[in-house]
Each structure stands twice: as structure tokens, then as C-alpha cells.
Tab-separated table of C-alpha atoms in Angstrom:
chain	number	residue	atom	x	y	z
S	264	THR	CA	-1.608	-21.120	19.221
S	265	CYS	CA	-1.456	-19.645	15.389
S	266	THR	CA	-1.680	-19.545	11.839
S	267	SER	CA	-0.564	-17.485	8.850
S	268	SER	CA	-4.481	-16.956	7.875
S	269	ASN	CA	-5.566	-15.909	11.127
S	270	VAL	CA	-2.815	-14.639	12.866
S	271	LEU	CA	-2.997	-10.770	12.351
S	272	GLN	CA	-7.105	-10.696	12.746
S	273	THR	CA	-5.730	-12.776	16.310
S	274	LEU	CA	-3.117	-9.577	16.988
S	275	LEU	CA	-5.375	-6.538	15.742
S	276	GLN	CA	-8.718	-9.003	18.697
S	277	ALA	CA	-6.235	-9.627	21.388
S	278	ALA	CA	-5.084	-5.385	21.029
S	279	GLN	CA	-8.626	-4.237	20.845
S	280	GLN	CA	-9.881	-5.917	23.949
S	281	ILE	CA	-6.878	-5.871	25.757
S	282	PRO	CA	-5.239	-2.316	24.944
S	283	ASN	CA	-1.765	-2.056	26.177
S	284	VAL	CA	-1.451	-6.255	25.856
S	285	LYS	CA	2.555	-6.882	25.126
S	286	ILE	CA	1.902	-10.101	22.940
S	287	LEU	CA	5.347	-11.761	23.328
S	288	TYR	CA	5.963	-14.039	20.070
S	289	GLY	CA	6.785	-16.375	18.817
S	290	PRO	CA	8.418	-19.315	17.315
S	291	ASP	CA	8.806	-18.069	13.628
S	292	THR	CA	10.444	-15.337	13.496
S	293	TYR	CA	10.003	-14.760	10.172
S	294	MET	CA	6.025	-14.482	10.806
S	295	GLY	CA	6.558	-12.480	13.142
S	296	ASP	CA	8.738	-9.842	12.169
S	297	ASN	CA	7.198	-9.825	8.043
S	298	LEU	CA	4.029	-8.454	10.943
S	299	ILE	CA	5.876	-5.538	11.925
S	300	ARG	CA	6.154	-4.052	8.998
S	301	LEU	CA	2.994	-5.079	7.571
S	302	LEU	CA	1.964	-2.753	10.446
S	303	GLU	CA	4.767	-0.125	9.634
S	304	VAL	CA	4.469	-0.398	5.759
S	305	ILE	CA	1.381	0.898	6.773
S	306	LEU	CA	1.710	3.279	9.584
S	307	GLU	CA	3.870	4.502	6.645
S	308	SER	CA	1.817	4.858	4.363
S	309	PRO	CA	-1.030	8.401	3.555
S	310	ASP	CA	-3.498	5.679	2.028
S	311	TRP	CA	-4.082	3.511	5.249
S	312	THR	CA	-5.969	6.282	5.914
S	313	ASP	CA	-8.219	5.313	10.163
S	314	ASP	CA	-11.502	5.264	7.272
S	315	LYS	CA	-9.210	2.161	5.690
S	316	ILE	CA	-7.711	0.793	8.609
S	317	ALA	CA	-11.394	0.499	10.169
S	318	THR	CA	-13.249	-1.078	6.928
S	319	GLN	CA	-9.583	-2.943	5.534
S	320	LEU	CA	-8.594	-4.091	8.570
S	321	HIS	CA	-10.265	-4.267	12.023
S	322	PRO	CA	-13.057	-1.922	12.897
S	323	HIS	CA	-12.299	-1.268	16.094
S	324	HIS	CA	-8.286	0.085	15.525
S	325	SER	CA	-6.562	3.460	13.495
S	326	ASN	CA	-2.659	4.208	12.764
S	327	ALA	CA	-2.949	4.972	16.800
S	328	THR	CA	-4.070	2.206	18.546
S	329	LEU	CA	-1.929	0.205	15.248
S	330	GLN	CA	1.077	2.163	16.270
S	331	ARG	CA	0.659	0.828	19.895
S	332	LEU	CA	1.009	-2.203	18.636
S	333	LYS	CA	3.723	-2.024	16.929
S	334	ASP	CA	5.115	-1.150	19.981
S	335	ASN	CA	4.603	-3.488	22.149
S	336	MET	CA	5.366	-6.583	19.711
S	337	VAL	CA	8.467	-8.712	21.012
S	338	VAL	CA	9.764	-10.902	18.513
S	339	PHE	CA	11.811	-14.033	18.886
S	340	PRO	CA	15.073	-13.118	17.715
S	341	GLN	CA	15.879	-17.386	16.555
S	342	GLY	CA	12.686	-19.746	15.506
S	343	ASN	CA	12.755	-19.036	11.910
S	344	CYS	CA	11.846	-22.182	9.738
S	345	VAL	CA	14.248	-24.553	7.728
S	346	VAL	CA	11.935	-24.300	4.223
S	347	HIS	CA	11.843	-20.935	3.686
S	348	HIS	CA	15.483	-19.894	4.105
S	349	MET	CA	15.304	-21.072	-0.097
S	350	PHE	CA	14.779	-17.596	-0.433
S	351	GLY	CA	18.213	-16.175	-0.136
S	352	SER	CA	19.605	-12.557	-0.808
S	353	GLN	CA	20.626	-13.998	-4.813
S	354	VAL	CA	16.476	-14.999	-5.363
S	355	VAL	CA	15.601	-11.346	-4.225
S	356	GLU	CA	18.522	-9.971	-6.652
S	357	THR	CA	17.150	-12.112	-9.366
S	358	VAL	CA	13.425	-10.976	-8.430
S	359	LYS	CA	13.998	-7.440	-8.580
S	360	GLN	CA	16.222	-8.160	-12.275
S	361	LYS	CA	13.561	-10.189	-14.654
S	362	TYR	CA	10.101	-10.611	-12.438
S	363	TYR	CA	9.511	-7.598	-10.701
S	364	ASP	CA	8.049	-4.671	-13.246
S	365	ASN	CA	6.430	-7.256	-15.434
S	366	SER	CA	5.204	-9.096	-12.609
S	367	PHE	CA	2.235	-9.837	-9.560
S	368	MET	CA	4.567	-10.211	-6.913
S	369	THR	CA	3.335	-12.726	-3.586
S	370	ALA	CA	4.771	-13.163	-0.254
S	371	HIS	CA	3.281	-16.015	2.719
S	372	LEU	CA	4.066	-14.920	6.073
S	373	GLU	CA	6.220	-17.095	6.442
S	374	VAL	CA	9.293	-16.167	4.171
S	375	PRO	CA	11.959	-14.095	4.877
S	376	GLY	CA	11.885	-10.149	4.652
S	377	GLU	CA	13.302	-9.404	2.068
S	378	MET	CA	10.767	-11.399	0.121
S	379	PHE	CA	8.183	-10.259	1.780
S	380	ASP	CA	9.551	-7.035	1.522
S	381	ILE	CA	9.590	-6.831	-2.216
S	382	ALA	CA	5.496	-8.289	-2.519
S	383	MET	CA	4.612	-5.820	0.037
S	384	THR	CA	6.225	-2.278	-1.825
S	385	LYS	CA	3.735	-3.542	-5.032
S	386	SER	CA	0.784	-4.592	-2.566
S	387	LEU	CA	0.715	-0.777	-1.785
S	388	ASP	CA	-0.803	-0.139	-5.641
S	389	ASP	CA	-2.196	-3.759	-5.813
S	390	GLN	CA	0.544	-5.551	-7.712
S	391	GLY	CA	1.057	-7.490	-5.165
S	392	VAL	CA	-0.246	-9.720	-1.821
S	393	VAL	CA	1.138	-10.648	1.614
S	394	GLY	CA	-0.877	-12.707	3.946
S	395	SER	CA	-1.063	-16.670	3.610
S	396	THR	CA	-1.388	-19.473	1.397
S	397	SER	CA	-5.628	-18.664	1.392
S	398	ASP	CA	-4.779	-15.165	0.305
S	399	ILE	CA	-2.447	-15.540	-2.066
S	400	LEU	CA	-4.686	-18.474	-4.058
S	401	ASN	CA	-7.525	-15.156	-3.620
S	402	PHE	CA	-5.131	-12.200	-5.502
S	403	ILE	CA	-4.529	-14.325	-8.046
S	404	THR	CA	-8.227	-14.939	-8.354
S	405	ARG	CA	-9.023	-11.579	-8.907
S	406	LYS	CA	-6.598	-10.525	-10.813
S	407	VAL	CA	-7.333	-13.364	-13.911
S	408	GLN	CA	-10.873	-12.530	-12.619
S	409	GLU	CA	-10.329	-8.831	-13.748
S	410	ALA	CA	-8.390	-9.271	-16.464
S	411	ALA	CA	-11.283	-11.753	-18.056
S	412	THR	CA	-13.577	-9.132	-18.168
S	413	GLN	CA	-11.473	-5.966	-19.078
S	414	GLN	CA	-10.583	-8.566	-22.516
S	415	GLN	CA	-14.286	-9.984	-23.148
S	416	SER	CA	-15.205	-5.519	-22.258
S	417	GLN	CA	-12.489	-4.708	-25.469
S	418	GLN	CA	-13.814	-7.626	-27.944
S	419	GLN	CA	-17.843	-6.543	-27.519
S	420	ASP	CA	-16.326	-2.676	-28.217
S	421	GLN	CA	-13.783	-3.992	-30.824
S	422	GLN	CA	-15.813	-7.058	-32.386
S	423	GLN	CA	-12.604	-7.971	-32.729
S	424	SER	CA	-10.957	-11.459	-31.801
S	425	GLN	CA	-7.405	-10.187	-29.439
S	426	GLN	CA	-4.648	-12.436	-28.046
S	427	GLN	CA	-3.782	-13.991	-25.216
S	428	GLN	CA	-2.798	-12.382	-22.489
S	429	ARG	CA	-0.765	-13.129	-20.118
S	430	LEU	CA	-0.362	-12.833	-15.776
S	431	ARG	CA	3.030	-13.496	-14.451
S	432	PHE	CA	2.885	-14.214	-10.701
S	433	VAL	CA	5.235	-14.617	-8.206
S	434	LEU	CA	5.125	-17.077	-5.431
S	435	GLY	CA	7.470	-16.470	-2.387
S	436	THR	CA	5.703	-19.103	-0.389
S	437	GLU	CA	7.606	-23.207	0.739
S	438	ALA	CA	7.717	-25.405	-1.744
S	439	GLY	CA	5.088	-28.079	-0.565
S	440	MET	CA	2.735	-25.534	-1.260
S	441	VAL	CA	3.850	-24.753	-5.455
S	442	THR	CA	1.743	-27.815	-6.160
S	443	SER	CA	-1.942	-27.026	-4.644
S	444	ILE	CA	-1.185	-23.448	-6.062
S	445	VAL	CA	-1.017	-24.292	-10.037
S	446	LYS	CA	-3.884	-26.714	-9.338
S	447	ASN	CA	-7.044	-24.282	-8.002
S	448	VAL	CA	-5.057	-21.925	-10.676
S	449	GLN	CA	-5.842	-24.145	-13.670
S	450	ASP	CA	-9.199	-24.615	-12.345
S	451	ILE	CA	-9.744	-21.076	-12.046
S	452	LEU	CA	-8.538	-20.201	-15.058
S	453	GLY	CA	-10.525	-22.972	-16.799
S	454	GLN	CA	-13.847	-21.928	-15.134
S	455	THR	CA	-12.620	-18.411	-16.225
S	456	VAL	CA	-12.816	-18.733	-19.697
S	457	THR	CA	-15.614	-21.274	-19.848
S	458	ALA	CA	-17.989	-18.417	-18.064
S	459	SER	CA	-17.141	-15.923	-21.455
S	460	LEU	CA	-16.975	-18.471	-24.305
S	461	GLU	CA	-21.308	-18.876	-22.528
S	462	THR	CA	-21.007	-14.616	-22.279
S	463	THR	CA	-19.584	-14.388	-24.758
S	464	ASN	CA	-22.346	-13.895	-28.296
S	465	ASN	CA	-19.093	-14.972	-30.571
S	466	ASN	CA	-17.428	-18.251	-29.102
S	467	ASN	CA	-14.578	-17.074	-30.346
S	468	LYS	CA	-14.074	-13.860	-28.724
S	469	GLY	CA	-13.608	-15.521	-25.357
S	470	ALA	CA	-10.943	-14.718	-23.054
S	471	HIS	CA	-7.551	-15.804	-24.235
S	472	ILE	CA	-6.550	-16.404	-20.243
S	473	GLU	CA	-2.914	-18.252	-19.078
S	474	ALA	CA	-1.055	-17.051	-15.773
S	475	GLU	CA	2.991	-18.545	-15.722
S	476	ILE	CA	4.149	-19.461	-12.060
S	477	ILE	CA	7.238	-18.633	-10.864
S	478	PHE	CA	8.769	-19.961	-7.644
S	479	PRO	CA	11.591	-18.558	-7.105
S	480	VAL	CA	14.283	-20.874	-4.770
S	481	SER	CA	18.319	-20.027	-4.565
S	482	SER	CA	20.060	-22.306	-5.721
S	483	GLU	CA	21.400	-24.031	-2.160
S	484	ALA	CA	17.771	-25.103	-2.341
S	485	VAL	CA	18.023	-27.019	-6.329
S	486	MET	CA	19.467	-30.811	-5.891
S	487	THR	CA	20.263	-32.498	-9.420
S	488	THR	CA	19.495	-36.229	-10.123
S	489	THR	CA	21.808	-37.914	-12.522
S	490	THR	CA	21.306	-41.340	-14.452
S	491	THR	CA	22.651	-43.035	-17.036
S	492	ASP	CA	20.856	-44.314	-20.450
S	493	ASP	CA	21.410	-48.091	-19.520
S	494	GLY	CA	22.969	-47.555	-16.048
S	495	GLY	CA	26.858	-48.347	-17.572
S	496	LYS	CA	29.558	-46.394	-16.148
S	497	ASP	CA	30.107	-44.245	-19.258
S	498	ALA	CA	26.722	-44.078	-20.363
S	499	ASN	CA	25.625	-40.632	-21.237
S	500	VAL	CA	24.658	-38.842	-18.289
S	501	ASN	CA	21.199	-37.087	-18.413
S	502	GLU	CA	21.183	-34.087	-15.308
S	503	LEU	CA	17.878	-33.236	-13.752
S	504	PRO	CA	17.689	-30.509	-11.293
S	505	ILE	CA	14.550	-30.398	-9.170
S	506	VAL	CA	13.784	-28.586	-5.693
S	507	PRO	CA	13.004	-31.759	-2.840
S	508	GLY	CA	9.510	-32.191	-2.828
S	509	VAL	CA	5.544	-33.702	-4.214
S	510	ALA	CA	7.669	-33.078	-7.301
S	511	GLY	CA	10.978	-34.939	-6.505
S	512	GLY	CA	7.835	-38.246	-4.343
S	513	GLU	CA	8.956	-36.865	-1.270
S	514	GLY	CA	6.791	-34.972	1.847
S	515	CYS	CA	3.693	-35.892	3.265
S	516	SER	CA	1.195	-34.272	0.646
S	517	THR	CA	1.032	-32.481	-1.754
S	518	ALA	CA	-0.911	-29.432	0.721
S	519	GLY	CA	2.078	-28.390	2.759
S	520	GLY	CA	4.730	-27.201	3.398
S	521	CYS	CA	6.127	-30.227	5.423
S	522	ALA	CA	7.419	-31.324	1.888
S	523	THR	CA	10.512	-29.868	1.707
S	524	CYS	CA	11.286	-29.990	5.770
S	525	PRO	CA	14.566	-32.233	6.151
S	526	PHE	CA	12.760	-33.454	10.497
S	527	MET	CA	9.423	-34.036	8.279
S	528	LYS	CA	11.167	-36.551	6.076
S	529	MET	CA	12.059	-38.853	8.240
S	530	ASN	CA	8.589	-39.515	9.449
S	531	ASP	CA	9.196	-42.064	6.176
S	532	LEU	CA	6.755	-45.136	6.514
S	533	GLU	CA	9.938	-47.218	6.155
S	534	ALA	CA	10.134	-46.030	10.342
S	535	LEU	CA	7.177	-46.531	10.639
S	536	GLN	CA	6.756	-49.944	10.159
S	537	ASP	CA	9.722	-50.138	12.026
S	538	ILE	CA	7.559	-48.628	15.771
S	539	ILE	CA	5.124	-50.790	14.737
S	540	ASP	CA	7.069	-54.219	14.451
S	541	MET	CA	8.276	-53.363	18.277
S	542	VAL	CA	5.425	-52.450	20.073
S	543	ASP	CA	3.721	-56.211	18.183
S	544	GLU	CA	7.327	-57.212	20.064
S	545	GLY	CA	7.349	-55.001	23.134
S	546	ASN	CA	10.337	-54.147	22.704
S	547	LYS	CA	11.218	-52.281	25.934
S	548	LYS	CA	13.839	-49.376	24.120
S	549	LEU	CA	9.985	-47.988	23.092
S	550	ALA	CA	9.776	-46.533	27.208
S	551	LYS	CA	12.243	-43.437	26.859
S	552	HIS	CA	11.244	-42.286	23.631
S	553	LEU	CA	7.743	-41.661	25.642
S	554	PRO	CA	6.667	-38.527	26.821
S	555	PRO	CA	8.739	-36.884	29.905
S	556	ASP	CA	6.078	-38.541	32.909
S	557	ARG	CA	7.984	-35.317	35.041
S	558	LEU	CA	4.830	-32.675	34.394
S	559	ARG	CA	2.501	-36.164	35.175
S	560	GLY	CA	0.434	-35.501	38.116
S	561	LYS	CA	1.963	-32.375	39.001
S	562	SER	CA	0.149	-28.629	39.020
S	563	ILE	CA	0.721	-24.889	37.808
S	564	ASP	CA	-1.929	-22.404	39.140
S	565	GLY	CA	-3.944	-25.125	40.323
S	566	MET	CA	-4.211	-26.220	37.343
S	567	ASP	CA	-3.170	-29.555	35.679
S	568	ALA	CA	0.097	-28.888	34.132
S	569	THR	CA	-1.113	-31.911	30.743
S	570	ASP	CA	-4.117	-29.662	30.569
S	571	LEU	CA	-3.226	-26.028	30.264
S	572	GLY	CA	-0.225	-27.307	27.353
S	573	THR	CA	-3.604	-27.100	25.470
S	574	GLU	CA	-5.303	-24.492	27.286
S	575	ALA	CA	-3.958	-22.347	24.394
S	576	ILE	CA	-5.642	-24.377	22.259
S	577	LEU	CA	-9.079	-24.687	23.180
S	578	TYR	CA	-8.495	-20.371	23.300
S	579	MET	CA	-7.706	-20.829	19.935
S	580	ARG	CA	-10.418	-22.543	18.560
S	581	GLN	CA	-12.987	-20.732	19.865
S	582	PHE	CA	-11.749	-17.681	18.462
S	583	MET	CA	-11.967	-19.187	15.143
S	584	GLN	CA	-15.616	-19.495	15.706
S	585	ASP	CA	-16.300	-16.726	17.441
S	586	LYS	CA	-14.127	-13.733	16.451
S	587	ALA	CA	-13.626	-13.022	20.017
S	588	LEU	CA	-10.934	-13.716	22.237
S	589	PRO	CA	-12.707	-15.745	25.060
S	590	GLN	CA	-13.336	-13.862	28.253
S	591	GLU	CA	-12.351	-16.841	30.283
S	592	LEU	CA	-8.388	-15.736	28.682
S	593	VAL	CA	-8.448	-11.694	28.641
S	594	ASP	CA	-8.672	-12.582	32.390
S	595	LYS	CA	-6.366	-14.563	32.886
S	596	VAL	CA	-4.442	-11.813	30.921
S	597	THR	CA	-5.319	-9.130	32.242
S	598	SER	CA	-5.651	-10.635	36.357
S	599	PHE	CA	-2.355	-11.230	35.395
S	600	ARG	CA	-0.905	-7.920	34.539
S	601	LYS	CA	-1.964	-7.438	37.989
S	602	GLN	CA	-0.607	-9.525	40.079
S	603	GLN	CA	2.634	-8.331	38.947
S	604	GLN	CA	1.653	-5.114	38.954
């Protein structure tokens, strides 16, 4: 069980501890395909030497081991998240035409491949980043801080104030993450400008940095709200195009992609209250919605089937603590392979 923030390290560690391990990746097809694309770009780039791979990716990997890992990955073909379908060919063309040359490109591991490729290409020149939301935030933070430091150095050399500098960041992530990223960028800018003013002899020569956050989505992802000035039929109509999500009062939080998922939107407060009322009334209709009991009392290879369902989560928890796969898991995988042989 992986997330975008630990999936790459999980794969690298698994390949290191279990040589020639076969990776069956699912259910997120976008993320799986993008991971393979990431490995392809690294393997094709002359800049990614064995030393760089060992330093920046994993100390026990090289071009040869990454090639073996890529060849041993099989991605489930039909597991796309509906939220990420916002990024279509229309978005890609718009980004290429209007923003590619003068903007930093970022892409979450779960976005469709075209958007991922744009950010991946730019990342080779440190003009973009691909990865988790924290990777995107760290990249934006670093670029803002670098711009502030450079501007401050020029001010000291030239003894004059600089013009306002605007950095543009294209976000390839789900709509639910935009609010939290923008809030973090605002905090970063505030901290950077404050620090610059404190270390500058003349406060009028502090850093002047702006960050423009661009969130491109396809037209299908945009809704239009229609209202009338007085509620009358013939009143002037005001239309406000919005991207569904927390900005429109929808979704479960300001920091989650679930805000734009139509299935997660079914979990509203009214539905929850209905369930509570049914429980209080002892309504028998709830019985058919209970978890299936076909696994109750059954075992798989001597282990309770229900406990087996939580095993992967516990293994991942231990991996996050130790930065290595649990030996018990390694033994299970290797012994299973021997049985199959």
C-alpha cells in the first residue's frame, strides 16, 4: 500500500532487497505508467550517471538495476482516478503554447502521462518537478528562496532597488490540492520577504517576489453557476465559471483531491444523518449494507482472511519507520517465488 510520497522509494527498496522481484502495480494506472516513464527518462539521460543515481535516488542502485526494475514492472491497465481526467489533450496544448517557455512545470505522479511528460522534461533542467504534493511544495519553496537570494545579491552589488519579479508555476495536480498549495506558497513568500528585509541594510531594497500559480484544467472540468440579480426570470444573468471543489463549497477538506471526486461527494452530512437515524430505529435495511461475511472464519495459508487484508498496511507502516522492507515480508515473497518454481 503506497502513496505518491513513498511509492518510488518503496519500489527501489523492494528491488534492492529482492533482486529480480516482479512488480504488479495497481490500481492507479496513471501513477504506474508515470513511474515507468520516470525510470525511462533517467535511463535515457546521460546526466544520470551511476554516481548520481546512488546519491539522489538510492545508494544501492545504478543504471543496470533501474533497467531491471523497469523491465520487471507490470501496470494494471484500467485503474484511473476520475479526478485526474481533468488533464486532457486540450490542457496539454494550452500549457505548451502559453506557459511552457516562461513557467516552472510541476506534475503529481497521478496525473495523465502527457502532463507528466511536460514536467518531467522540464525537470531535467531544474525547471520543473514530478512527484508528490510535498515534492511540488519543496520545489516551489526552493525556487522562491533562490530568486530572493539572487535579487538580494544584485541589490547589494548595484546599490539600487530591483523591479518586482514574478515566478510562474503550473500545477499538474488535482483541484483539491490547489487551495493548500496556494496557502503554503503565500506563507513561503511572506517568510522569504521578511527574512530578506531583516538581512538588508536598507529596508527599501528587500526582495520583491511574486508567485503566480496556474492550474490548467480541461473545459469539461469547469462548471458555470447562473444567478439572477433579483431572482426574476428576465433579470440580468451573472455566470461564474468555477472548477468543482472546495472553492465551491464542495468536498471533504481543503487539502484533499476527494473534493472533486463524484463518488466521495456522496458522503455528505445528510446521508450520514440518515444512517444514524436508521441505526437508532433499528432499521433492518442496514443489514444488507454490512461488510460481506463470506471471509468470516476462513483462512488463507493458515492466516485469518480478515487479518490478511490489513497485513499490507502494517508492512508499509514498518517500512516508513525503518526505511527497509520487513524481513518477514521479504521471506514471504521469496518463499512464494520458490514454491511457484
